[in-house]
CSV table of C-alpha atoms and ligand atoms in Angstrom, one decimal:
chain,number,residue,atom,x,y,z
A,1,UNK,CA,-114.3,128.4,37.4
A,2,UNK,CA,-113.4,131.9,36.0
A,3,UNK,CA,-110.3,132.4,37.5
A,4,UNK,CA,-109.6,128.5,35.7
A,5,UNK,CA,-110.6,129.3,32.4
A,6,UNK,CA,-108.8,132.6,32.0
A,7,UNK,CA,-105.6,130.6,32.9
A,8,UNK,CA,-106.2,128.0,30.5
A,9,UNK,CA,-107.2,131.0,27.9
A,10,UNK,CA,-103.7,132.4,29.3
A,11,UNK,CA,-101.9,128.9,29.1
A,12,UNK,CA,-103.4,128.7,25.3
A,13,UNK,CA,-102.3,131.9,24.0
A,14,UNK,CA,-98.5,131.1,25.5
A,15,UNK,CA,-98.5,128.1,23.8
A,16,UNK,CA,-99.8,129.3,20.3
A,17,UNK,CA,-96.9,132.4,20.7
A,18,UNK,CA,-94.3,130.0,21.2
A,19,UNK,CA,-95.4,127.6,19.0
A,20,UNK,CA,-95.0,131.6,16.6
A,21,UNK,CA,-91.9,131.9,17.3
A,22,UNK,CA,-90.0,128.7,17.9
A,23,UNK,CA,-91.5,126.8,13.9
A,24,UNK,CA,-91.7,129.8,11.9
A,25,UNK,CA,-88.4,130.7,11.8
A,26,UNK,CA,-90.0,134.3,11.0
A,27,UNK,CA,-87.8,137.5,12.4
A,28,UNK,CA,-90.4,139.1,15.1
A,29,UNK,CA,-90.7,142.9,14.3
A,30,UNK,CA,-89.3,144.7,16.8
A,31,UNK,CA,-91.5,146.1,19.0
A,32,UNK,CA,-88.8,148.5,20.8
A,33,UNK,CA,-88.9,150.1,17.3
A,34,UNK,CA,-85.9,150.4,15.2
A,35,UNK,CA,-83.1,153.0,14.7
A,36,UNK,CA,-83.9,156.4,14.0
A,37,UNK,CA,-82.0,156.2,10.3
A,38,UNK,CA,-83.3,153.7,9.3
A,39,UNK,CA,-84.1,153.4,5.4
A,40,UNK,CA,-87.5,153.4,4.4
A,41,UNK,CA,-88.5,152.3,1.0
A,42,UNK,CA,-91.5,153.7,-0.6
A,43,UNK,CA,-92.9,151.8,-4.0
A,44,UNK,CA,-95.2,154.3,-5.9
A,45,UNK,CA,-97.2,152.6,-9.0
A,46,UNK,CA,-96.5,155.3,-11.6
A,47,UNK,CA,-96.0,159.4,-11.5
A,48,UNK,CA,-98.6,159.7,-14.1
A,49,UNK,CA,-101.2,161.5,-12.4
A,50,UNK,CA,-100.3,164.8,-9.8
A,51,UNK,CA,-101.1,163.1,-6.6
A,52,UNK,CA,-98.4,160.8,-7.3
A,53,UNK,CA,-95.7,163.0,-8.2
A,54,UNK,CA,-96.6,165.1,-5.1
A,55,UNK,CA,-95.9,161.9,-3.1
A,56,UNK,CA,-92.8,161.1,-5.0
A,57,UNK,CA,-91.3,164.2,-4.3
A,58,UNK,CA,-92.6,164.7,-0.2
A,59,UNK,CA,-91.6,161.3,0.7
A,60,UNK,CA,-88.3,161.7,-0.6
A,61,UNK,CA,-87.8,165.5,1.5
A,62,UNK,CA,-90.1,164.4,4.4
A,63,UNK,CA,-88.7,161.2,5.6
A,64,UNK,CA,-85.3,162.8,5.1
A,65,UNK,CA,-86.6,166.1,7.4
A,66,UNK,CA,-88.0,163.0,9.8
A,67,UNK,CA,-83.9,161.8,10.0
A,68,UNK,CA,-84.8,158.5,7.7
A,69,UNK,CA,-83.2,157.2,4.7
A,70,UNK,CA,-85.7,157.3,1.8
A,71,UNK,CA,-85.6,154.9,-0.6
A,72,UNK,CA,-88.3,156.5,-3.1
A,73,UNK,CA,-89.6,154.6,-6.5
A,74,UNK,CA,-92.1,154.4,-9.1
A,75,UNK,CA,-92.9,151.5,-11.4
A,76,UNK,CA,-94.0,153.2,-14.5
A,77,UNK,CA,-97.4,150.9,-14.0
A,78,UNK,CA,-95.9,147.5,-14.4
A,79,UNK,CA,-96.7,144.9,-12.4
A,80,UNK,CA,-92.7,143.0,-12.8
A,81,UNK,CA,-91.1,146.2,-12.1
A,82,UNK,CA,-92.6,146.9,-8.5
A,83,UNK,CA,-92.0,143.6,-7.2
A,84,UNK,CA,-88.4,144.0,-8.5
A,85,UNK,CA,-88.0,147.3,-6.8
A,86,UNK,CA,-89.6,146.1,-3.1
A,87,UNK,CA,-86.9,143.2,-3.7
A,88,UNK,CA,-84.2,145.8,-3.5
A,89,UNK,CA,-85.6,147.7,-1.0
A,90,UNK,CA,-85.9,144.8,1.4
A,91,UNK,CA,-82.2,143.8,0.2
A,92,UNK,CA,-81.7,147.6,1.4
A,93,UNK,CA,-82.9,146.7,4.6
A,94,UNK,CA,-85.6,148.7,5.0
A,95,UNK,CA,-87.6,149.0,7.8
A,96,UNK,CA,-91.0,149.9,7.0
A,97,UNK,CA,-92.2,149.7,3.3
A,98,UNK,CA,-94.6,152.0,2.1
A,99,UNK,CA,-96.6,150.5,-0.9
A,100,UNK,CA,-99.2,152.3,-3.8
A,101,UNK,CA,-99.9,149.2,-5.4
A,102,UNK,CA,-100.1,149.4,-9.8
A,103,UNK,CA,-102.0,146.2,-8.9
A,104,UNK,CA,-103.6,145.8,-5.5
A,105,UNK,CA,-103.6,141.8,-6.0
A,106,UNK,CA,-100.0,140.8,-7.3
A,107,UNK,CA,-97.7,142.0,-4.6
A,108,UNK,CA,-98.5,138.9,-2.1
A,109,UNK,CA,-95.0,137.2,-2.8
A,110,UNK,CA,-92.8,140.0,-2.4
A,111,UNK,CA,-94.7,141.0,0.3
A,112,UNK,CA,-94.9,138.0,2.5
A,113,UNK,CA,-91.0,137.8,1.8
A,114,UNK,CA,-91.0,141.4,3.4
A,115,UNK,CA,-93.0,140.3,6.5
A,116,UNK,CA,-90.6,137.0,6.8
A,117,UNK,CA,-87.9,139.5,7.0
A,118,UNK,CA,-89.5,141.6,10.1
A,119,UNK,CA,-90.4,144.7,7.9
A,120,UNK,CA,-93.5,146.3,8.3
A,121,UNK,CA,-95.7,146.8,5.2
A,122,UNK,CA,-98.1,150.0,4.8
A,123,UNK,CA,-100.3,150.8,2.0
A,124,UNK,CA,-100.3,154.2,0.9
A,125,UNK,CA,-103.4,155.4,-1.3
A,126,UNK,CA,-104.1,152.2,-2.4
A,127,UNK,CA,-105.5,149.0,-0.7
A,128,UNK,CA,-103.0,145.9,-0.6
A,129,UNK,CA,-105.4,142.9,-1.7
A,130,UNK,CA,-105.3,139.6,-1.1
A,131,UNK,CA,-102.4,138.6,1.4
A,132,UNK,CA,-102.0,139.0,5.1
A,133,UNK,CA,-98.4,140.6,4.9
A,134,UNK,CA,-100.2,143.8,5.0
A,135,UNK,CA,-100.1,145.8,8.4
A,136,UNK,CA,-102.4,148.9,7.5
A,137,UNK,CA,-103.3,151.1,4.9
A,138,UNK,CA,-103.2,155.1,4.8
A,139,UNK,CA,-105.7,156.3,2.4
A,140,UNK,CA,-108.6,159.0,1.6
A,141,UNK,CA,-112.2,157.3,2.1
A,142,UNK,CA,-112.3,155.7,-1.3
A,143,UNK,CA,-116.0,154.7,-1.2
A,144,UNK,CA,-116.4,158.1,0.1
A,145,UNK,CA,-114.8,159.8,-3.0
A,146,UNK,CA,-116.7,158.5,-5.2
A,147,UNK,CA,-120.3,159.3,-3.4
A,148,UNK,CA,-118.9,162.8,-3.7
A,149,UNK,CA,-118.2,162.5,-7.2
A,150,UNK,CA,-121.8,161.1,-7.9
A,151,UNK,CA,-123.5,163.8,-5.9
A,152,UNK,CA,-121.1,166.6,-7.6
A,153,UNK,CA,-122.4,165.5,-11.0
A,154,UNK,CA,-126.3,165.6,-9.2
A,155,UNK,CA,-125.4,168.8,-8.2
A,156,UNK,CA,-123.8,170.3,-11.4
A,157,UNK,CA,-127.1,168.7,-13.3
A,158,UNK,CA,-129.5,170.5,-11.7
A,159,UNK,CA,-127.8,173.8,-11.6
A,160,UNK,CA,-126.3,174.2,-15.0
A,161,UNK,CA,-128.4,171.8,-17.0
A,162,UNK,CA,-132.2,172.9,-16.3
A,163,UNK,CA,-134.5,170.4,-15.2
A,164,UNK,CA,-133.7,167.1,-16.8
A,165,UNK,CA,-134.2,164.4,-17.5
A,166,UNK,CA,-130.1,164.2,-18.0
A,167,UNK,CA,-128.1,162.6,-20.6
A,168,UNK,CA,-125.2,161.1,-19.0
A,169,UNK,CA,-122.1,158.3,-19.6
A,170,UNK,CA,-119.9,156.8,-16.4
A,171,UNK,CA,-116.4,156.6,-16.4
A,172,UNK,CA,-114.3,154.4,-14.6
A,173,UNK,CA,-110.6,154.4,-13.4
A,174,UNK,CA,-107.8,151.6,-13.9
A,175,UNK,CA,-109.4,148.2,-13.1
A,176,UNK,CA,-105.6,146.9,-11.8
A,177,UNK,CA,-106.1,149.5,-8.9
A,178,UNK,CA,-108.6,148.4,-6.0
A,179,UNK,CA,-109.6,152.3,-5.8
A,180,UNK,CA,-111.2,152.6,-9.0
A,181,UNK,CA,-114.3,150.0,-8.2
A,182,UNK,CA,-114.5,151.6,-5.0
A,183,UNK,CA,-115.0,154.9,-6.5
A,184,UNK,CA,-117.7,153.7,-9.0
A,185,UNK,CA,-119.4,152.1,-6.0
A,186,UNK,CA,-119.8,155.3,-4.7
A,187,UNK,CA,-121.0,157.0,-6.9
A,188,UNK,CA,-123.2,154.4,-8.3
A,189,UNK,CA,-124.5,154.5,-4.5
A,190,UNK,CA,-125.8,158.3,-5.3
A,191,UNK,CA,-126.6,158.1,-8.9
A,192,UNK,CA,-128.7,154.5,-8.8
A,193,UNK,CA,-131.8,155.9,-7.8
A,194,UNK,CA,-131.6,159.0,-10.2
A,195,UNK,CA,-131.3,156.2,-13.2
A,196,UNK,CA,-134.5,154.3,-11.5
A,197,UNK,CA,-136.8,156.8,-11.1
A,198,UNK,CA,-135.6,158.5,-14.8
A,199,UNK,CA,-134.2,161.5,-13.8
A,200,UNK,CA,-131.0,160.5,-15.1
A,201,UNK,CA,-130.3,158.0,-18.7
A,202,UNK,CA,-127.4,156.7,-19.2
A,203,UNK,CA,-127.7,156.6,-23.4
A,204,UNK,CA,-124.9,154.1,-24.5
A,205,UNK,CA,-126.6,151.7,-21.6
A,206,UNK,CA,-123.0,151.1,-20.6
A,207,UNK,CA,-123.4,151.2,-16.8
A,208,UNK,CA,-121.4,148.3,-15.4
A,209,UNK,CA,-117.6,149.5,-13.9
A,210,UNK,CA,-116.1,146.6,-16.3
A,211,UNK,CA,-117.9,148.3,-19.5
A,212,UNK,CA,-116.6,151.6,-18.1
A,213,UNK,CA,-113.1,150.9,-16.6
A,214,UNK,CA,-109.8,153.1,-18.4
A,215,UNK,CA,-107.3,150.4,-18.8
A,216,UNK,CA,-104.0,152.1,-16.5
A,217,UNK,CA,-106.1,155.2,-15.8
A,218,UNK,CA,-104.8,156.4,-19.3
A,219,UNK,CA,-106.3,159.4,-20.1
A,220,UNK,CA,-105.8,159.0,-24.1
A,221,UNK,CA,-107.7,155.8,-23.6
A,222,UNK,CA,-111.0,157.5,-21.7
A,223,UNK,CA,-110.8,160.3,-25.1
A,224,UNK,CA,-111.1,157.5,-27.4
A,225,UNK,CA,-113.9,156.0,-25.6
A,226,UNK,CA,-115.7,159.3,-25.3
A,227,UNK,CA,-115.1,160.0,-28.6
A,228,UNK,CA,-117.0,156.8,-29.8
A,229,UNK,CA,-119.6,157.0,-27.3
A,230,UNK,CA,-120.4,160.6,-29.0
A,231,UNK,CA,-120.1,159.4,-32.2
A,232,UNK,CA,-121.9,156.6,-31.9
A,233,UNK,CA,-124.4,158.2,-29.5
A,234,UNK,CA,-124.9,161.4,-29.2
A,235,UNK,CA,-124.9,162.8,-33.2
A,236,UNK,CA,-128.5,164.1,-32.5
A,237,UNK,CA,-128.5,164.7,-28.6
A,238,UNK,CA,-126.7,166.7,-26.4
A,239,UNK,CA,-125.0,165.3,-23.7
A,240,UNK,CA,-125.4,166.7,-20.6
A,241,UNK,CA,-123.2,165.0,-17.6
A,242,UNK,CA,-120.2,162.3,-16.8
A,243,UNK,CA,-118.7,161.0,-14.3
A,244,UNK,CA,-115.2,160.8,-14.2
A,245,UNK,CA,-113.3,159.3,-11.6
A,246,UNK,CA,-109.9,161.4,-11.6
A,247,UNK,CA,-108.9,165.2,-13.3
A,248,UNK,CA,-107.0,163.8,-16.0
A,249,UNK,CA,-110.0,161.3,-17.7
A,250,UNK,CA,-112.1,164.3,-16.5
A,251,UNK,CA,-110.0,166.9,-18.8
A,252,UNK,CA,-110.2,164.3,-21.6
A,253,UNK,CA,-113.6,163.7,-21.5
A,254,UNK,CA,-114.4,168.0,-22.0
A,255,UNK,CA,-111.4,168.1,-24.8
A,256,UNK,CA,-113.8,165.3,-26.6
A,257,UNK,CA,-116.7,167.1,-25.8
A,258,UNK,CA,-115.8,170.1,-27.2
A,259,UNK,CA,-113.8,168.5,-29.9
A,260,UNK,CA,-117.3,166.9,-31.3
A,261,UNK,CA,-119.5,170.3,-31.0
A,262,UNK,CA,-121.1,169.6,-27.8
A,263,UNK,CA,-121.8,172.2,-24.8
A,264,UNK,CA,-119.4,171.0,-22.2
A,265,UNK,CA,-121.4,168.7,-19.9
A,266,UNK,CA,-121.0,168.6,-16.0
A,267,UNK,CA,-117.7,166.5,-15.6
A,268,UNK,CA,-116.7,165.7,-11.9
A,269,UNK,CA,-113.0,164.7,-11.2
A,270,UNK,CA,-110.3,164.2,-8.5
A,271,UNK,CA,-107.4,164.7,-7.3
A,272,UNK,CA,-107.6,169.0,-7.8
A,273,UNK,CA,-104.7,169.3,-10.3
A,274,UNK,CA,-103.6,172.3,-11.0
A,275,UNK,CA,-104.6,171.6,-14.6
A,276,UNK,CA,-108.6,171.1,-13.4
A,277,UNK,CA,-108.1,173.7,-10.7
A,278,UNK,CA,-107.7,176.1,-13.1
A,279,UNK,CA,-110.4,174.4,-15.4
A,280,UNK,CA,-113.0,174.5,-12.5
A,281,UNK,CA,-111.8,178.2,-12.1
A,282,UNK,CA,-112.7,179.1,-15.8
A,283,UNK,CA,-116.3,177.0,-15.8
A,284,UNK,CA,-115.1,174.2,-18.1
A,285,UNK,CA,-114.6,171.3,-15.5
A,286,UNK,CA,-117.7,171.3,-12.8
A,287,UNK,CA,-116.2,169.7,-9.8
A,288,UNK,CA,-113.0,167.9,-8.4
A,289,UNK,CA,-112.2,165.7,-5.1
A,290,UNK,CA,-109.2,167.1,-3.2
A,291,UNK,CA,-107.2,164.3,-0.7
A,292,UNK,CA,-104.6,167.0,-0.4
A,293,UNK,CA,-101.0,164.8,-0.8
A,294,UNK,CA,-99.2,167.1,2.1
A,295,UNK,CA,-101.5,165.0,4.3
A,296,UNK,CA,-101.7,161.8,3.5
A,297,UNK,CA,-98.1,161.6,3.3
A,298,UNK,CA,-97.8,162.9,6.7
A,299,UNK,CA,-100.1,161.0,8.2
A,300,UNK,CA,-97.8,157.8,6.4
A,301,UNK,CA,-94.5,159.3,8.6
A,302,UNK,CA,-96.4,159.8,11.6
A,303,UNK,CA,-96.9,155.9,11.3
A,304,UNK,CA,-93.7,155.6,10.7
A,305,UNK,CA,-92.7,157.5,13.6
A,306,UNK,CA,-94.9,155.2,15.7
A,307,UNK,CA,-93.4,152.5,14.5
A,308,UNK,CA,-89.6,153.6,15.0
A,309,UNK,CA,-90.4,154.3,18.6
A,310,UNK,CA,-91.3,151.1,19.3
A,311,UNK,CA,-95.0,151.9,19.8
A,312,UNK,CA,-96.2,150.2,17.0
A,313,UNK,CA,-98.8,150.7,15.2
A,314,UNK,CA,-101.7,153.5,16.3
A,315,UNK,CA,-105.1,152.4,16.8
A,316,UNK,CA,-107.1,152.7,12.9
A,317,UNK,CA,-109.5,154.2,12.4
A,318,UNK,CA,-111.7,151.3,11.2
A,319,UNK,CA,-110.8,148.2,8.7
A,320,UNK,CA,-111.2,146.8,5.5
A,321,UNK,CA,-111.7,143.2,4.0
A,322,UNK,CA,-108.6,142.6,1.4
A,323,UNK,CA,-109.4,139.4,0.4
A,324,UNK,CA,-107.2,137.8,2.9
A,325,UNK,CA,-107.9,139.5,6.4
A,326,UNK,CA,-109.4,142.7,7.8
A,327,UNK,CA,-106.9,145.3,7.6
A,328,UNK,CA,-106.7,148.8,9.7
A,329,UNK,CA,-107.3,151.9,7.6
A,330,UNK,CA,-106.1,155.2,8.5
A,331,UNK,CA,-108.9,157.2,6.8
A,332,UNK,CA,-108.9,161.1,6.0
A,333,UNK,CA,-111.9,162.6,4.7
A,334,UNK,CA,-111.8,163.8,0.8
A,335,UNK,CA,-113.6,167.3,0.2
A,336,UNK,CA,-115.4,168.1,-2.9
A,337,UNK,CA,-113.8,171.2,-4.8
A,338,UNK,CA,-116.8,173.4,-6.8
A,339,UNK,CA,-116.0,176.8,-8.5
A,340,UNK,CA,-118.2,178.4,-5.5
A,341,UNK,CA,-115.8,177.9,-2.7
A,342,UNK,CA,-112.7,177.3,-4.8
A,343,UNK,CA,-110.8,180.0,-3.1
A,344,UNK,CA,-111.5,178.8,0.3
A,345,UNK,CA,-110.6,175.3,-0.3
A,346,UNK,CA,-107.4,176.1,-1.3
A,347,UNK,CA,-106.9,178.9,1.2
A,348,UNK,CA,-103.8,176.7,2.7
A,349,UNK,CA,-102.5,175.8,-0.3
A,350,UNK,CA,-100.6,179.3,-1.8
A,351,UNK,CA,-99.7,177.3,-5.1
A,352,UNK,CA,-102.6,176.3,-5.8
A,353,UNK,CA,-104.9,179.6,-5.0
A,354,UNK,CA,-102.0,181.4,-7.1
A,355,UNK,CA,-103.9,179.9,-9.9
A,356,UNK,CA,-107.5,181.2,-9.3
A,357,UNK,CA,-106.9,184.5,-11.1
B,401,BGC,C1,-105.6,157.6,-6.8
B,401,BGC,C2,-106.0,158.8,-7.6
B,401,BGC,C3,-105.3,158.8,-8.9
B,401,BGC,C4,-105.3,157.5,-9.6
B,401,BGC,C5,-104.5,157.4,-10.9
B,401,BGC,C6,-105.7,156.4,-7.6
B,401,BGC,O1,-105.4,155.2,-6.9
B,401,BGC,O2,-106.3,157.5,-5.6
B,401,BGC,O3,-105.7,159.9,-6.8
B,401,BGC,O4,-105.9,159.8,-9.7
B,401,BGC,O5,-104.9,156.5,-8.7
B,401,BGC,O6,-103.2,157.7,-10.7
């Protein structure tokens, strides 16, 4: 009976993979890898913010290092422009495309046309939303990031801003990028109950992520907000704490502060900078998240490797609904970046601890 129903299982599956192969008319990847010069194109949503620029920049000297052909771009945050540059990279003939969406939900075409064309499709940072063409995604815990971010500001509170209750505002990143709700989840996860039970009070009552979102994580656009909100807020009270979900809204938010006669409040951030780094260093930015670049993009080649070798892809480290299927995530673990242990963060980083002085 067993023995009968594992052949017909067997008998199934045979007929489903032939059934693949012969009507879709789809290029199998190769799973005895690919040659080991191949070009691999890498689509980056913008250089806007330090992370990105780092990546820029290591993909381009890694993957060469690695014997590839990099095929390295950015999209300046527009939409039209990526899709137009992962055309020409799969006209290239990439093998593997590496992919930091500007948005997470409009690269389905392109990237289906990729997949038709036996090219494997990685996102890097960033989750790929809603299409299947998607075979994994590299990225720091996102969710993670931001509970760090919320405990950070807890943290900061308490120690630099007496007993409380706090005055605080939220800040969100660019609503285009599936990272930025994920990071206000987080941290809404930690700073929920703190709002419940009155310890902290959010004065401008603007608590949802849309209400709170920086259109294209524009850091011009967070001051004008926080300028408003202290205006319109905050002309008899001081303002104590906000969260900020990246260094650069977080270094706008303190210029606004101080620009509108306010102690600086307890600001966390991400991405460690060197801008904020030194900020942290000099006690006027409270906290940053490092996901140190180096890493994630050698955890992308490694991948890549895999892949070339005809291994295929390693096992992930768990998955993630997109919208469209659950895909494998290849998850590092962000670390929280305070003045305290500044130094020994960054002890493997020389350029970084050469700005702690
Ligand atoms: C990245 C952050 C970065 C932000 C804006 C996010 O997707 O995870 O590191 O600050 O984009 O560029």
């Amino acid at each position: 009976m067993k023995m009968k129903k594992r052949l017909s299982l067997l008998s199934a599956a045979m007929g489903l993979l032939v059934l693949a192969v012969t009507c879709s008319g789809v290029k199998l990847q190769a799973a005895d890898g690919f040659a080991a010069d191949a070009a691999i194109g890498v689509a980056l949503p913008w250089i806007g913010t330090q992370n990105w620029a780092e990546a820029d920049e290591m993909f381009k000297t890694e993957l060469k290092k690695a014997g590839f052909k990099p095929i390295v771009q950015h999209a300046d945050n527009k939409v039209p422009q990526q899709q137009q540059q992962i055309e020409s990279m799969i006209q290239n003939g990439v093998k593997v495309l590496v992919v930091g969406p500007v948005d997470g939900s409009q690269l389905g075409a392109v990237l289906e046309e990729a997949k038709a064309e036996g090219i494997y499709v990685v996102g890097y940072d960033r989750l790929l939303e809603n299409t299947t063409a998607v075979d994994g995604v590299v990225q720091f815990g996102s969710v993670k990031t931001g509970e760090l971010q919320g405990q950070a500001l807890l943290d900061g509170l308490a120690k630099l801003k007496g007993k409380g209750p706090y005055n605080i505002e939220l800040f969100g990143g660019g609503p285009a990028d599936p990272n930025a709700p994920n990071f206000f989840k987080g941290a809404m996860k930690i700073l929920q109950p703190k709002i419940d039970d009155g310890t902290l009070k959010i004065v401008s009552g603007q608590k949802e992520f849309t209400q709170c979102a920086t259109l294209d994580w524009d850091n011009s656009k967070a001051q004008a907000r926080m300028d408003s909100l202290l205006s319109g807020f905050y002309s008899d009270k001081e303002i104590h704490g906000v969260l900020s979900p990246n260094d650069g809204i977080a270094r706008a938010i303190i210029t606004a502060s101080e620009q509108a006669g306010q102690k600086i409040p307890v600001v966390s951030g991400l991405d460690a900078e060197n801008e904020s780094v030194k900020w942290i260093w000099e006690g006027r930015q409270y906290s940053t998240v490092a996901k140190p670049t180096d890493v994630l993009v050698g955890k992308t080649i490694e991948i890549i490797k895999s892949l070339q070798a005809g291994k295929g892809l390693p096992a992930p480290d768990t998955t993630t609904p997109n919208g469209k299927k659950d895909v494998g995530l290849y998850e590092l673990a962000p670390l929280v970046v305070t003045k305290e242990h500044e130094k020994e963060a960054f002890a493997n980083d020389p350029g970084r601890l050469e700005l702690l002085k």
